[in-house]
Coordinates of C-alpha atoms and ligand atoms in Angstrom, one line a residue:
M20 CA 113.2 62.0 120.1
N21 CA 116.2 63.6 123.7
V22 CA 115.9 67.4 124.4
P23 CA 118.3 68.8 126.6
F24 CA 118.0 71.8 128.9
V25 CA 120.9 73.2 126.7
D26 CA 123.6 70.6 125.1
L27 CA 127.4 72.7 125.4
Y28 CA 129.2 70.9 123.4
A29 CA 126.6 71.7 120.3
Q30 CA 128.2 74.6 120.6
Y31 CA 131.8 73.6 120.3
Q32 CA 131.8 71.4 117.7
L33 CA 130.5 74.4 115.0
I34 CA 133.7 76.7 115.9
Q35 CA 136.1 73.0 117.7
E36 CA 138.9 74.2 114.9
D37 CA 139.1 78.1 116.6
I38 CA 138.8 77.3 119.5
D39 CA 140.9 74.0 120.1
A40 CA 144.5 76.1 117.9
V41 CA 143.5 78.9 120.7
I42 CA 143.7 76.9 123.5
S43 CA 147.3 75.8 122.0
D44 CA 148.6 78.3 121.4
V45 CA 147.9 79.6 124.9
I46 CA 149.7 76.5 126.1
R47 CA 152.4 77.1 123.8
K48 CA 152.9 81.0 124.7
S49 CA 152.4 80.4 128.0
A50 CA 150.5 83.1 128.5
Y51 CA 147.7 81.8 131.1
I52 CA 147.9 84.7 133.4
G53 CA 147.3 87.8 132.3
G54 CA 149.3 88.7 129.7
E55 CA 147.9 89.4 125.6
Y56 CA 144.2 87.0 125.3
V57 CA 143.3 88.6 129.0
E58 CA 144.2 92.2 127.2
Q59 CA 142.5 90.9 124.1
F60 CA 139.5 90.3 126.0
E61 CA 138.6 93.1 128.5
D62 CA 138.9 95.3 124.7
D63 CA 137.2 93.1 122.5
F64 CA 133.6 93.1 125.3
R65 CA 134.7 96.7 125.8
S66 CA 133.9 97.8 122.1
Y67 CA 131.4 95.5 121.1
L68 CA 129.1 97.0 124.3
G69 CA 130.0 100.3 123.9
S70 CA 132.0 100.5 127.0
S71 CA 135.3 102.3 127.9
H72 CA 136.2 100.1 130.6
C73 CA 136.4 96.3 131.7
V74 CA 138.3 94.8 134.3
S75 CA 137.7 90.6 133.9
C76 CA 137.7 88.9 137.1
A77 CA 137.5 85.7 137.8
N78 CA 133.9 85.1 137.9
G79 CA 130.0 86.5 138.5
T80 CA 129.2 87.1 141.9
D81 CA 133.5 88.0 142.8
S82 CA 132.5 90.9 140.0
L83 CA 129.5 91.9 142.0
E84 CA 131.2 91.8 144.9
L85 CA 134.0 94.1 143.3
I86 CA 132.8 96.8 142.0
L87 CA 130.8 97.4 145.2
K88 CA 133.5 97.6 147.1
A89 CA 135.2 99.6 144.7
A90 CA 132.6 102.0 144.8
G91 CA 133.1 101.9 148.5
I92 CA 129.8 100.3 150.4
G93 CA 130.8 98.7 153.3
P94 CA 129.0 98.0 156.0
G95 CA 126.3 100.3 157.8
D96 CA 125.0 101.0 154.0
E97 CA 122.1 98.9 151.8
V98 CA 121.5 98.5 148.8
I99 CA 118.3 97.2 147.0
V100 CA 118.2 94.0 145.0
P101 CA 115.7 91.9 143.6
A102 CA 113.5 89.6 144.7
L103 CA 113.7 88.2 142.3
S104 CA 117.3 86.9 140.7
W105 CA 121.0 83.8 141.4
I106 CA 122.2 84.1 144.9
S107 CA 125.3 86.2 143.8
T108 CA 123.0 89.7 143.4
S109 CA 121.8 89.6 147.8
E110 CA 124.9 87.5 148.4
A111 CA 127.9 90.3 147.3
V112 CA 126.0 93.0 148.9
S113 CA 126.7 90.9 152.4
A114 CA 130.2 90.2 151.1
V115 CA 131.2 93.3 151.3
G116 CA 129.3 94.1 154.2
A117 CA 125.9 95.5 153.7
L118 CA 122.7 95.1 153.5
P119 CA 120.9 93.6 151.2
V120 CA 117.2 95.0 151.2
F121 CA 114.7 93.1 148.9
A122 CA 112.0 94.9 145.8
D123 CA 109.3 92.8 144.6
I124 CA 109.2 91.7 140.8
D125 CA 106.8 93.2 138.4
Q126 CA 104.5 91.6 135.9
N127 CA 107.8 91.6 134.2
R128 CA 109.8 89.6 136.4
L129 CA 112.1 92.4 136.4
I130 CA 112.5 94.3 140.0
D131 CA 110.4 96.5 140.4
I132 CA 110.6 100.5 140.2
S133 CA 108.5 102.0 142.4
Q134 CA 108.8 99.5 145.5
V135 CA 112.3 100.9 144.6
E136 CA 112.3 104.6 145.4
S137 CA 109.5 103.4 149.1
L138 CA 112.5 101.3 150.0
I139 CA 114.8 104.5 150.4
T140 CA 116.6 105.2 153.2
A141 CA 119.0 107.6 155.1
R142 CA 121.5 104.3 154.4
T143 CA 120.2 103.0 150.9
K144 CA 123.6 103.2 148.6
A145 CA 123.1 101.4 145.7
V146 CA 120.2 100.0 143.4
I147 CA 121.0 96.3 140.9
P148 CA 118.8 95.8 139.0
V149 CA 119.1 92.5 137.6
H150 CA 118.2 91.7 133.4
L151 CA 116.5 88.6 134.5
Y152 CA 116.4 86.1 132.6
G153 CA 118.4 88.7 129.0
N154 CA 115.1 90.6 129.7
P155 CA 115.5 94.5 130.1
V156 CA 115.4 96.9 133.1
D157 CA 113.8 100.1 132.0
M158 CA 117.1 101.4 133.6
D159 CA 115.7 105.4 132.2
H160 CA 113.1 105.3 135.2
L161 CA 115.3 103.0 137.2
M162 CA 117.6 106.3 136.5
Q163 CA 115.3 108.6 137.8
V164 CA 115.3 107.4 140.5
A165 CA 118.6 106.8 141.2
T166 CA 119.6 110.1 139.9
R167 CA 117.1 112.0 142.6
N168 CA 118.8 109.5 145.7
K169 CA 121.9 109.8 144.7
L170 CA 122.0 106.5 144.4
F171 CA 124.8 103.7 142.6
V172 CA 123.6 101.9 139.6
L173 CA 125.2 98.9 139.3
E174 CA 123.8 96.0 136.4
D175 CA 123.8 93.1 136.7
C176 CA 123.6 91.4 133.6
A177 CA 124.9 88.2 134.4
Q178 CA 122.3 86.9 131.7
S179 CA 122.2 90.1 129.3
H180 CA 125.4 89.3 127.7
G181 CA 123.7 91.3 124.2
A182 CA 120.6 92.9 125.1
E183 CA 119.1 96.2 124.2
I184 CA 116.7 98.5 124.9
G185 CA 116.5 101.7 122.0
G186 CA 119.3 99.6 120.4
R187 CA 121.7 100.6 123.6
K188 CA 123.2 97.8 125.7
T189 CA 122.7 96.6 128.4
G190 CA 125.5 97.3 130.7
T191 CA 126.0 100.9 130.0
F192 CA 123.5 102.5 131.8
G193 CA 124.2 102.1 135.0
H194 CA 127.3 103.1 136.6
A195 CA 129.2 100.1 136.3
A196 CA 128.4 96.7 135.1
S197 CA 128.8 93.1 135.8
F198 CA 128.8 89.9 134.1
S199 CA 129.7 86.4 134.0
F200 CA 130.5 84.1 131.6
Y201 CA 129.7 80.8 133.2
P202 CA 129.2 78.4 130.6
G203 CA 125.9 77.8 130.4
K204 CA 125.4 81.7 130.6
N205 CA 124.9 83.6 126.6
L206 CA 128.6 83.8 126.2
G207 CA 130.1 81.5 129.0
A208 CA 133.5 80.0 129.4
Y209 CA 134.5 76.8 129.5
G210 CA 134.8 77.4 133.7
D211 CA 134.6 80.0 136.3
A212 CA 134.8 84.4 134.1
G213 CA 133.2 87.0 135.2
A214 CA 133.9 91.2 133.9
I215 CA 132.8 94.1 135.6
V216 CA 132.4 97.0 133.0
T217 CA 132.5 101.1 133.6
N218 CA 132.6 104.1 131.9
D219 CA 134.2 106.0 135.2
E220 CA 137.3 105.4 134.9
Q221 CA 138.3 104.7 138.4
L222 CA 136.0 102.5 139.3
A223 CA 137.9 100.4 136.8
R224 CA 141.5 101.3 138.5
K225 CA 140.4 100.8 142.2
T226 CA 139.2 97.8 140.8
R227 CA 141.2 96.4 138.4
A228 CA 143.3 96.6 141.5
L229 CA 141.0 95.3 144.4
A230 CA 141.3 92.0 141.9
N231 CA 144.5 91.3 142.2
H232 CA 146.3 91.4 145.2
G233 CA 145.1 95.9 145.1
Q234 CA 147.6 96.7 142.7
L235 CA 148.3 97.8 139.4
M236 CA 151.9 97.3 139.1
K237 CA 153.7 95.0 140.6
H238 CA 154.7 94.8 144.2
R239 CA 152.4 98.6 144.5
H240 CA 150.0 96.9 146.9
L241 CA 147.8 99.7 147.4
Y242 CA 145.0 98.1 149.4
E243 CA 144.7 95.2 150.5
G244 CA 142.8 93.0 148.0
R245 CA 142.4 89.1 146.9
N246 CA 143.1 86.8 143.8
S247 CA 140.3 86.9 141.2
R248 CA 141.9 86.9 137.9
L249 CA 140.6 85.8 134.3
D250 CA 142.8 83.5 132.8
G251 CA 144.5 83.2 129.4
L252 CA 143.1 80.1 128.5
Q253 CA 139.1 81.3 129.4
A254 CA 140.1 84.4 127.9
A255 CA 141.5 83.1 124.8
I256 CA 138.5 81.2 124.9
L257 CA 135.7 83.8 124.5
S258 CA 137.2 85.7 122.3
V259 CA 136.9 83.4 119.9
K260 CA 133.2 83.5 121.1
L261 CA 132.5 86.6 121.2
P262 CA 132.7 87.4 117.0
H263 CA 130.0 84.3 117.0
L264 CA 127.6 86.3 119.8
E265 CA 125.2 87.6 117.3
R266 CA 123.9 85.3 115.6
W267 CA 123.8 83.3 118.4
T268 CA 120.9 85.5 120.4
D269 CA 119.3 86.6 116.8
S270 CA 118.8 82.3 117.4
R271 CA 117.9 82.2 120.9
I272 CA 114.7 85.8 119.6
R273 CA 113.3 83.1 116.7
L274 CA 113.4 80.5 119.2
A275 CA 111.8 82.2 122.0
T276 CA 109.6 83.7 118.6
G277 CA 109.1 80.0 118.3
Y278 CA 108.2 78.9 121.5
L279 CA 106.0 82.2 121.7
E280 CA 104.0 82.1 118.2
R281 CA 103.4 77.4 119.4
L282 CA 102.4 77.0 122.5
A283 CA 100.2 81.1 122.0
D284 CA 96.6 79.4 122.4
L285 CA 98.0 77.1 126.0
P286 CA 96.9 77.2 129.5
I287 CA 100.1 79.1 130.4
R288 CA 102.2 82.6 130.8
M289 CA 105.2 83.6 128.5
P290 CA 107.3 86.4 128.5
Q291 CA 106.0 89.3 127.4
L292 CA 107.6 91.0 124.1
R293 CA 108.2 94.8 124.0
P294 CA 108.2 97.2 121.7
D295 CA 112.7 98.7 121.4
Y296 CA 113.9 96.3 124.6
R297 CA 115.9 93.8 123.0
H298 CA 115.5 90.2 125.2
V299 CA 118.0 87.5 124.5
F300 CA 115.7 85.1 125.9
H301 CA 119.4 83.6 128.4
L302 CA 116.6 81.4 129.8
F303 CA 112.4 80.6 127.7
V304 CA 110.3 80.8 131.5
I305 CA 106.5 79.4 131.7
E306 CA 104.3 79.6 134.1
S307 CA 101.4 77.5 134.6
D308 CA 99.4 76.6 138.1
R309 CA 100.4 72.6 137.3
R310 CA 104.4 73.3 137.6
D311 CA 105.2 70.5 139.6
E312 CA 103.4 67.5 137.4
L313 CA 104.1 70.2 134.3
M314 CA 108.1 69.5 134.7
S315 CA 107.6 65.6 135.4
F316 CA 105.5 64.7 132.3
L317 CA 108.2 66.7 130.0
L318 CA 111.1 65.6 132.0
S319 CA 109.9 61.9 131.4
R320 CA 109.7 62.9 128.0
N321 CA 112.9 63.4 127.6
I322 CA 112.4 67.3 127.4
G323 CA 115.4 69.2 130.1
C324 CA 113.3 71.9 132.2
A325 CA 114.1 73.4 135.0
V326 CA 113.1 76.2 137.1
H327 CA 114.4 79.8 138.0
Y328 CA 114.7 80.1 140.6
P329 CA 112.7 77.7 143.3
R330 CA 112.1 80.6 146.3
P331 CA 112.1 84.3 145.8
L332 CA 115.4 85.8 147.8
P333 CA 113.7 86.5 151.0
L334 CA 113.2 83.4 151.6
L335 CA 115.8 81.2 151.0
E336 CA 117.1 79.4 154.9
C337 CA 120.1 82.1 154.3
Y338 CA 117.7 85.2 155.3
E339 CA 115.8 83.8 157.6
H340 CA 116.3 85.5 161.0
R341 CA 114.9 88.4 158.7
N342 CA 112.0 87.2 159.0
F343 CA 110.3 87.7 155.7
R344 CA 107.6 86.7 154.5
P345 CA 106.0 85.0 151.2
E346 CA 103.2 88.2 151.8
D347 CA 105.8 90.4 151.4
F348 CA 106.2 89.7 148.2
P349 CA 103.8 89.0 145.6
G350 CA 104.8 89.4 143.0
A351 CA 107.9 87.0 143.1
G352 CA 105.4 84.0 144.7
I353 CA 105.9 83.3 140.7
T354 CA 108.5 80.8 141.7
S355 CA 105.8 77.8 142.7
A356 CA 104.5 78.3 138.9
I357 CA 107.9 79.1 136.9
L358 CA 109.4 76.7 134.2
S359 CA 111.9 77.3 132.1
L360 CA 111.5 75.5 128.6
P361 CA 115.2 74.5 126.4
M362 CA 116.5 77.0 125.1
F363 CA 119.8 77.5 123.5
S364 CA 121.4 79.1 119.9
E365 CA 121.4 75.1 118.7
L366 CA 118.4 73.7 119.3
T367 CA 117.4 72.6 115.9
D368 CA 113.3 73.0 114.9
A369 CA 112.3 69.9 115.3
Q370 CA 113.3 69.6 118.9
Q371 CA 112.1 72.3 119.5
V372 CA 108.5 70.9 117.8
Y373 CA 109.1 68.4 119.7
V374 CA 108.9 70.8 122.9
V375 CA 105.7 71.8 121.6
S376 CA 103.6 68.8 121.7
A377 CA 104.3 67.3 124.6
L378 CA 103.6 70.5 126.5
E379 CA 100.3 70.2 123.8
E380 CA 99.4 66.9 124.9
F381 CA 100.9 67.2 129.0
F382 CA 96.8 70.1 128.9
G383 CA 95.3 67.7 126.0
Ligands
PLP429 C1 125.1 83.6 137.2 C2 124.3 84.3 137.8 C3 125.7 85.7 138.6 C4 127.0 85.0 139.8 O1 128.0 84.2 137.9 P1 128.7 83.4 138.6 O2 129.9 83.9 137.4 O3 128.1 82.2 139.0 O4 130.0 83.6 140.0 C5 125.2 86.9 138.9 N1 124.5 87.1 138.7 C6 122.7 86.4 137.8 C7 121.4 87.1 137.8 C8 123.7 84.9 137.6 O5 122.6 85.1 136.9

């Protein structure tokens, strides 16, 4: 058997007719940039989350940067980010001229909120909680810390479409949230795409202008912005996919529960489910002290697996000048043990059984 890490074609086949039809429609109407499909998706996504404003843009990295810029964060400011994430989280901070300050991660592999508090200085303007792997950060606790210290809170929801705390969607707790629709994300386009959501009208307007050369009306350039627009084809594809997201998410959760039950007796560490938290399992990440050996074994059995991410952010080459040491981020040291198993809504039970038996064979 062959079990890919993720199978985007399997999902396309389920909705092929609707996707093909909408692509022809966009082409027939030449609705390539802006226009009705983009407006429709913004409205669909905003109401799916329960947020007042959605501003689409070219990708998730841009959405982080655009919000920070719209919030007035720049040179001389510090922004606290988790030590474990995809590089976009810290990259966006540097891109606006601010300094990313890294907080270690906790036992849920999420930003350690008690450490956030100890990292706050007079220059700290914002914090970016990342709902990593689809697992929500404790936003009540984080918002208490942020409110006490007047920090802007930007949720990085690139991996948490549909994740919830107490029935409320991630992306609606902070001052603004950033989403990526990179093809492999839980809601993925057929190319790059991203969005910002917020309940703050001023912030939404400024973000929208910045993403389109500083203009809200043609030729009225309020600021120097840039071109970071979502195109009509991607918007139309996302609107076709969005109504399926809840079902696809439930399927991921069912598969995660399957892994948790079937792998319970193996000497590996697995994500903990917390009551009231809807973890949407963008990734299903286990930890093993024999990670590299295990990974080679699974790959030799035609089972796709990967490491998200091989190194904590502060220990990447691009931050060498900051002289961090691994001992500064003991929690993020899990990067030497983590391994992401196949996880996508269309993964079949037979495929999962095959993955489980390979793991059982490895651990003897
Ligand atoms: C994917 C991702 C991003 C960036 O999204 P792109 O659309 O690829 O630019 C940002 N943050 C996290 C945590 C991500 O996983």
